[in-house]
Short mmCIF file of C-alpha atoms in Angstrom, two decimals:
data_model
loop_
_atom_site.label_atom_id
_atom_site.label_comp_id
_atom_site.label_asym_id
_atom_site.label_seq_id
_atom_site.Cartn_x
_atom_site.Cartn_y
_atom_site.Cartn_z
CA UNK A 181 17.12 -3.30 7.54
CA UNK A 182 19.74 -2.96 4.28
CA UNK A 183 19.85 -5.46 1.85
CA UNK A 184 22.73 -5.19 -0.98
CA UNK A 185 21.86 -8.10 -3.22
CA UNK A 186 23.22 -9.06 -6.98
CA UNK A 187 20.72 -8.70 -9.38
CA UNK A 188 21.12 -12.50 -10.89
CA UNK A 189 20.87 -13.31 -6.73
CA UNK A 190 17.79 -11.57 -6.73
CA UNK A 191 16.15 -13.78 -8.98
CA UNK A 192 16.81 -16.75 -7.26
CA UNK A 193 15.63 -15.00 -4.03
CA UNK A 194 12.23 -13.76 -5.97
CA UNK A 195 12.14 -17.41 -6.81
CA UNK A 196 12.39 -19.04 -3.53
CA UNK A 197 10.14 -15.90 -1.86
CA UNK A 198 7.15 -17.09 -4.72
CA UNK A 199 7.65 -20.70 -3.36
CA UNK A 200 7.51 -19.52 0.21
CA UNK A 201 4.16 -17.88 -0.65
CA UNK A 202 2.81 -20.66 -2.76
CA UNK A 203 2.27 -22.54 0.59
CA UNK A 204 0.44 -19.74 1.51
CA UNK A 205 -2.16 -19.92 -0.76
CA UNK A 206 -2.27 -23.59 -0.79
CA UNK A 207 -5.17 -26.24 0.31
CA UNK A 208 -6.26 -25.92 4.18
CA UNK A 209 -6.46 -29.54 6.39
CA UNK A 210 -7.56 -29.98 9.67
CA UNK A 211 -5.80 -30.44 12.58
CA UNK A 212 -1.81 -31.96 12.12
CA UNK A 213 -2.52 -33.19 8.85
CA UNK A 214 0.46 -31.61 6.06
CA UNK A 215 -0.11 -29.41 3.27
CA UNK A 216 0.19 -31.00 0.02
CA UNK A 217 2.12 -29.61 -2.85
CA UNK A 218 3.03 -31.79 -5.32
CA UNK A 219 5.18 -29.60 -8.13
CA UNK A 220 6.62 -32.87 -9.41
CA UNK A 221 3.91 -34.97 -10.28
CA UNK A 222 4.58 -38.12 -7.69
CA UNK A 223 2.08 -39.42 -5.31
CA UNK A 224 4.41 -39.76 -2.35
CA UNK A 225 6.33 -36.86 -0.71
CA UNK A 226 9.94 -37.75 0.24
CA UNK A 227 12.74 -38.50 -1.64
CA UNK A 228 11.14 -39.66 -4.49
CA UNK A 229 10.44 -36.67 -5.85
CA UNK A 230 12.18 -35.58 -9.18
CA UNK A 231 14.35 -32.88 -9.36
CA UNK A 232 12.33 -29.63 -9.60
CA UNK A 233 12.59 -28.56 -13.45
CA UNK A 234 11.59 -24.77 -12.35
CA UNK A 235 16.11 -24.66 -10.76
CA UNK A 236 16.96 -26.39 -14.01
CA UNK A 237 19.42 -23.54 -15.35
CA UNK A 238 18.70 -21.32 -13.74
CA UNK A 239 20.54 -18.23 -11.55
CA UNK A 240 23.59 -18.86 -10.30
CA UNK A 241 23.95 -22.25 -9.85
CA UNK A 242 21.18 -23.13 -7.97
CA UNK A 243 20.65 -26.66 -6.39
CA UNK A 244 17.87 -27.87 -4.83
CA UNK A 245 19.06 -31.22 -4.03
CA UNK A 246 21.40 -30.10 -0.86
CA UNK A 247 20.32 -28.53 2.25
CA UNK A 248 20.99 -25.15 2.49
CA UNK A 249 20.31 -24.14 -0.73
CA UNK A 250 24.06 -23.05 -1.62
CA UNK A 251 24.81 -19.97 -4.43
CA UNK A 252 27.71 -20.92 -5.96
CA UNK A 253 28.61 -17.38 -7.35
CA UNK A 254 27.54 -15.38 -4.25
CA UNK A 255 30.25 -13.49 -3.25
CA UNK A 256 31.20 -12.40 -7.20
CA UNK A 257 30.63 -8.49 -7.68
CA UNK A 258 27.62 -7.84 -9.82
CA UNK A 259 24.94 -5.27 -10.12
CA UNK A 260 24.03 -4.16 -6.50
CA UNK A 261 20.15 -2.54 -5.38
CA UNK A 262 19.52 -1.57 -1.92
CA UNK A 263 16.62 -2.30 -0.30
CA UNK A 264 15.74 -0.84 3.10
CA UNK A 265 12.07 -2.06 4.53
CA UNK A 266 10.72 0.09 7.61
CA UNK A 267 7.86 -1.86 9.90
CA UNK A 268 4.80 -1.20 10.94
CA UNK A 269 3.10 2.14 10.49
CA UNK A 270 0.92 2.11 13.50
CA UNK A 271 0.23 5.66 14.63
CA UNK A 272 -1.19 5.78 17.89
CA UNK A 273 -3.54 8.81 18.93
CA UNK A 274 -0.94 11.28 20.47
CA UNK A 275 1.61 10.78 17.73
CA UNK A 276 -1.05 11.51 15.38
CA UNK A 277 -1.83 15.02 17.22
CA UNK A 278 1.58 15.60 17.40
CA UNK A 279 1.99 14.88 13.59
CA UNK A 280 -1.46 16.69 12.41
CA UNK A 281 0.25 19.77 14.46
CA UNK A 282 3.46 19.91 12.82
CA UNK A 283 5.12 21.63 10.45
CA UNK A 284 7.02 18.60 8.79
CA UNK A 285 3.47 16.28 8.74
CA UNK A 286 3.89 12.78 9.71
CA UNK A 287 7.62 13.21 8.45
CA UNK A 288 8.26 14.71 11.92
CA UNK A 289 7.70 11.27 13.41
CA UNK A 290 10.62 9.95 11.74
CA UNK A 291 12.92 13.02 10.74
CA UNK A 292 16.18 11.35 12.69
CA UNK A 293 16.19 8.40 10.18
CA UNK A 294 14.89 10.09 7.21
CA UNK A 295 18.33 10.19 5.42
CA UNK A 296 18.03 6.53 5.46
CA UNK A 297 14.78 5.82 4.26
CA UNK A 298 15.70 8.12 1.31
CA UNK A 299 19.62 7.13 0.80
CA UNK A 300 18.23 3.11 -0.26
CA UNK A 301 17.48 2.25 -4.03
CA UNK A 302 14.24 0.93 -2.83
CA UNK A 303 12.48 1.96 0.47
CA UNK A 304 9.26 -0.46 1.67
CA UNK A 305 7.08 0.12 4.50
CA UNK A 306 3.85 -1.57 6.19
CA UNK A 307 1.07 1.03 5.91
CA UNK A 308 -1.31 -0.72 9.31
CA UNK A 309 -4.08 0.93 8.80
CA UNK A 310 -6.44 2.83 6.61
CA UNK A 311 -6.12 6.38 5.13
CA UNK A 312 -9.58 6.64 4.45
CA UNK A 313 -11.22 10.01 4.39
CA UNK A 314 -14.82 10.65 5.20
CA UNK A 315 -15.23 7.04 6.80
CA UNK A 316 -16.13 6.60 10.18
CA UNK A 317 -15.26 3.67 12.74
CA UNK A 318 -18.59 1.98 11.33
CA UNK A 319 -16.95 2.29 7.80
CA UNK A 320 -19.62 4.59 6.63
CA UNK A 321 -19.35 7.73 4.70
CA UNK A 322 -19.70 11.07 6.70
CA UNK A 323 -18.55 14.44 6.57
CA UNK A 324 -14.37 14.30 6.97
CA UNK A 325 -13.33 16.87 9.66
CA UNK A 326 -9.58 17.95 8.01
CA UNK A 327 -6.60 17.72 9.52
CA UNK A 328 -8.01 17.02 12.93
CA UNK A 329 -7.78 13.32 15.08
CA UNK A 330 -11.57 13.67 15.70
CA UNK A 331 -11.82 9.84 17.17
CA UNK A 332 -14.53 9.20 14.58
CA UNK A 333 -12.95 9.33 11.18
CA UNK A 334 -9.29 9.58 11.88
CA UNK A 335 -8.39 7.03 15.28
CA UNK A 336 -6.29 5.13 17.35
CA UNK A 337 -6.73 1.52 18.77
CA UNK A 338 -8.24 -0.54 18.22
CA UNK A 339 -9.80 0.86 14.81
CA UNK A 340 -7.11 2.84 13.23
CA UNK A 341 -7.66 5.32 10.29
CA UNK A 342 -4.91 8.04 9.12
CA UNK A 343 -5.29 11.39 7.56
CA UNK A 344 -3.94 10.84 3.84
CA UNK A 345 -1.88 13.41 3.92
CA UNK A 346 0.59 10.24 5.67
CA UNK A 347 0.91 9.27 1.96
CA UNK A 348 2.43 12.21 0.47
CA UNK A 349 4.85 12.84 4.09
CA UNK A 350 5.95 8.82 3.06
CA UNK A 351 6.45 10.00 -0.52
CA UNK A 352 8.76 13.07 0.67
CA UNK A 353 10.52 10.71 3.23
CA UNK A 354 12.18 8.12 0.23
CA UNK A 355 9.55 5.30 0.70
CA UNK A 356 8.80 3.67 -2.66
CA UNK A 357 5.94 1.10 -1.53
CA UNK A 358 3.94 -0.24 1.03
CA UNK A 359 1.91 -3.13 2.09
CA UNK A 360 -1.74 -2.51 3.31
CA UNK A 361 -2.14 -6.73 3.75
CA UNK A 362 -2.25 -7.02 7.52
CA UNK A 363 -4.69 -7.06 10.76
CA UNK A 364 -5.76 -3.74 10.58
CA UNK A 365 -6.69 -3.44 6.68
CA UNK A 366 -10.37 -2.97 6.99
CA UNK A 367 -10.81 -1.03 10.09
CA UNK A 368 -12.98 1.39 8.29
CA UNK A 369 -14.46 -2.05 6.51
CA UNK A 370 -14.79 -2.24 3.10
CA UNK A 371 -15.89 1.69 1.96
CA UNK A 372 -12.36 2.17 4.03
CA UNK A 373 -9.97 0.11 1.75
CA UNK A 374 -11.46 1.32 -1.29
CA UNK A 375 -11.04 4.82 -0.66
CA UNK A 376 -7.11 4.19 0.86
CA UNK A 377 -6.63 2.53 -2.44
CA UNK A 378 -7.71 5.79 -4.16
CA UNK A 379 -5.73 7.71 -1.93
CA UNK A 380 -2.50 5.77 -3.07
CA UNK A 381 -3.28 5.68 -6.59
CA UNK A 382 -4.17 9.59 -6.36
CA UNK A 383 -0.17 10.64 -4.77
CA UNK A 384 1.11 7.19 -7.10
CA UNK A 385 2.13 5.38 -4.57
CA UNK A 386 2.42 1.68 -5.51
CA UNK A 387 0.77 -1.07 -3.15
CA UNK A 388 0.37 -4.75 -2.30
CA UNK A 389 -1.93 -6.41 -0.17
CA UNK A 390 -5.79 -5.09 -0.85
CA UNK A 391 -7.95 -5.04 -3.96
CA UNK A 392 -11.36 -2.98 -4.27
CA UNK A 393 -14.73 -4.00 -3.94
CA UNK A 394 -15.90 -6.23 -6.92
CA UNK A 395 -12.42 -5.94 -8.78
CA UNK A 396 -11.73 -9.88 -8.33
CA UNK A 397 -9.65 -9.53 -11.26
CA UNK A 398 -7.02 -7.06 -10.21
CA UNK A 399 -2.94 -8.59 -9.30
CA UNK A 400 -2.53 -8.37 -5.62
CA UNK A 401 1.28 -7.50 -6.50
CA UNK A 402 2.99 -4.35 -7.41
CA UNK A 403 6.38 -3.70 -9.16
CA UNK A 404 8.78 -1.59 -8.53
CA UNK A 405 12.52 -0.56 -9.98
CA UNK A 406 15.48 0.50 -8.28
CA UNK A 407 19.42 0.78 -8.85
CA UNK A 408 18.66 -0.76 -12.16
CA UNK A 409 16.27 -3.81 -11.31
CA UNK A 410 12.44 -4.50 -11.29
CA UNK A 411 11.38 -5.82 -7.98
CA UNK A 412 7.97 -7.71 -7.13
CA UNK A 413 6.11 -7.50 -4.30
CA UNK A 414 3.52 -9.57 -2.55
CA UNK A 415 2.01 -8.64 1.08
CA UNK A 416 -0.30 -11.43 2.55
CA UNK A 417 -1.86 -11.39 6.50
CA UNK A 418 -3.35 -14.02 8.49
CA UNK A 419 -6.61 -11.90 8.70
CA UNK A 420 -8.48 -8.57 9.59
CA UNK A 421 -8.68 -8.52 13.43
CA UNK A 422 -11.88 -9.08 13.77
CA UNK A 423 -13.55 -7.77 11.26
CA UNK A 424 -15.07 -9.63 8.02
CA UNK A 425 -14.24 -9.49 4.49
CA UNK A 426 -16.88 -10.38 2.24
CA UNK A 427 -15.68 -9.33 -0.77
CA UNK A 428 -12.21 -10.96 -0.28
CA UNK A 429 -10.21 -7.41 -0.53
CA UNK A 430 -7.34 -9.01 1.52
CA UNK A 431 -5.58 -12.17 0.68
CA UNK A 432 -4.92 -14.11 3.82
CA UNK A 433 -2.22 -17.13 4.51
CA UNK A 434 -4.47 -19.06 5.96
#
């Protein structure tokens, strides 16, 4: 996917991407029963609310009160960035022999769209699944076998685990950043995130979507700049596939 997007566009799109996720993070209810967010201060939701304040001058021209939202400048030239976003890194067993075996790494998986990934201002991908070294399926510390798929530290489905030498082949391919919110972020538990998280911050590559063990404090988002602008990102999931998370190291939409 390429996105070529103004840079005063961008900020209304940032804008309307932190609403989206606000009602992510909002109050559960049971059954059919609405979510309630109230940014304007009224007690009934409908058209009695106020204009939002937050569009007030803002952007382009932004107006909340029609439906679409419409951009009044959108097709005036202006700063461009690219963004291209590749999905879901989920290596299965044999292409993570055949990557283990080869020359170019994990880069070998993707080598026919690699110009691509590199050619954007900004290239995002879904990392699904640790890169956890020395962590077995139980997520427990043992003795890391190398570049081998063992079945025990590094694995396929239905508890995935990558050698972190994926990082570094991402690095050379153009990707920029990477989510590691979704159902597979604590296959190797808890021991498992924390070490992929040192694994990024060890080749610098910048992350959303899981915090270590005991850091409640640390931003869930990352920033990143390209052709000229500073982009924010936020990755949420609906949940580790069944697996718990009792230190909340993965924020969830639901």
């Amino acid at each position: 996917m390429m996105l070529n997007v103004d840079k005063g566009r961008l900020a209304v799109l940032l804008l309307v991407a932190l609403m989206a996720f606000v009602g992510c993070s909002g109050e559960e209810t049971q059954g059919e029963e609405s979510l309630n967010f109230d940014f304007s201060g009224d007690e009934e939701v409908g058209e009695d609310f106020e204009e939002f304040s937050a569009a007030k001058g803002k952007a382009d021209g932004l107006d909340f009160e029609g439906s679409p939202l419409e951009f009044k400048t959108a097709c005036e030239e202006g700063q461009e960035v690219t963004i291209a976003a590749v999905g879901d890194l989920l290596i299965h067993g044999r292409l993570q022999r055949q990557a283990l075996g080869h020359d170019e790494g994990f880069g070998s998986l993707w080598s026919g769209i690699k110009d691509l990934m590199a050619a954007a201002d900004v290239t995002y991908a879904n990392l699904e699944g640790p890169t956890a070294p020395g962590t077995n399926k139980f997520g427990r510390d043992t003795t890391d076998p190398g570049k081998s798929f063992d079945d025990n530290v590094y694995s396929s489905y239905p508890m995935f685990n990558y050698h972190p030498s994926l990082l570094t082949d991402l690095i050379d391919s153009g990707v920029d950043v990477v989510s590691t919110a979704n159902n597979h972020s604590l296959d190797r538990r808890s021991l498992g995130a924390d070490r992929t998280i040192e694994e990024l911050e060890r080749v610098g590559m910048p992350y959303t979507g899981t915090r270590r063990k005991g850091d409640d404090q640390a931003p869930w988002h990352t920033v990143t700049n390209g052709g000229g602008c500073n982009l924010a990102w936020l990755a949420r999931t609906y949940g580790p596939t069944g697996t718990p998370d009792p230190h909340k190291q993965v924020p969830r939409c639901f």
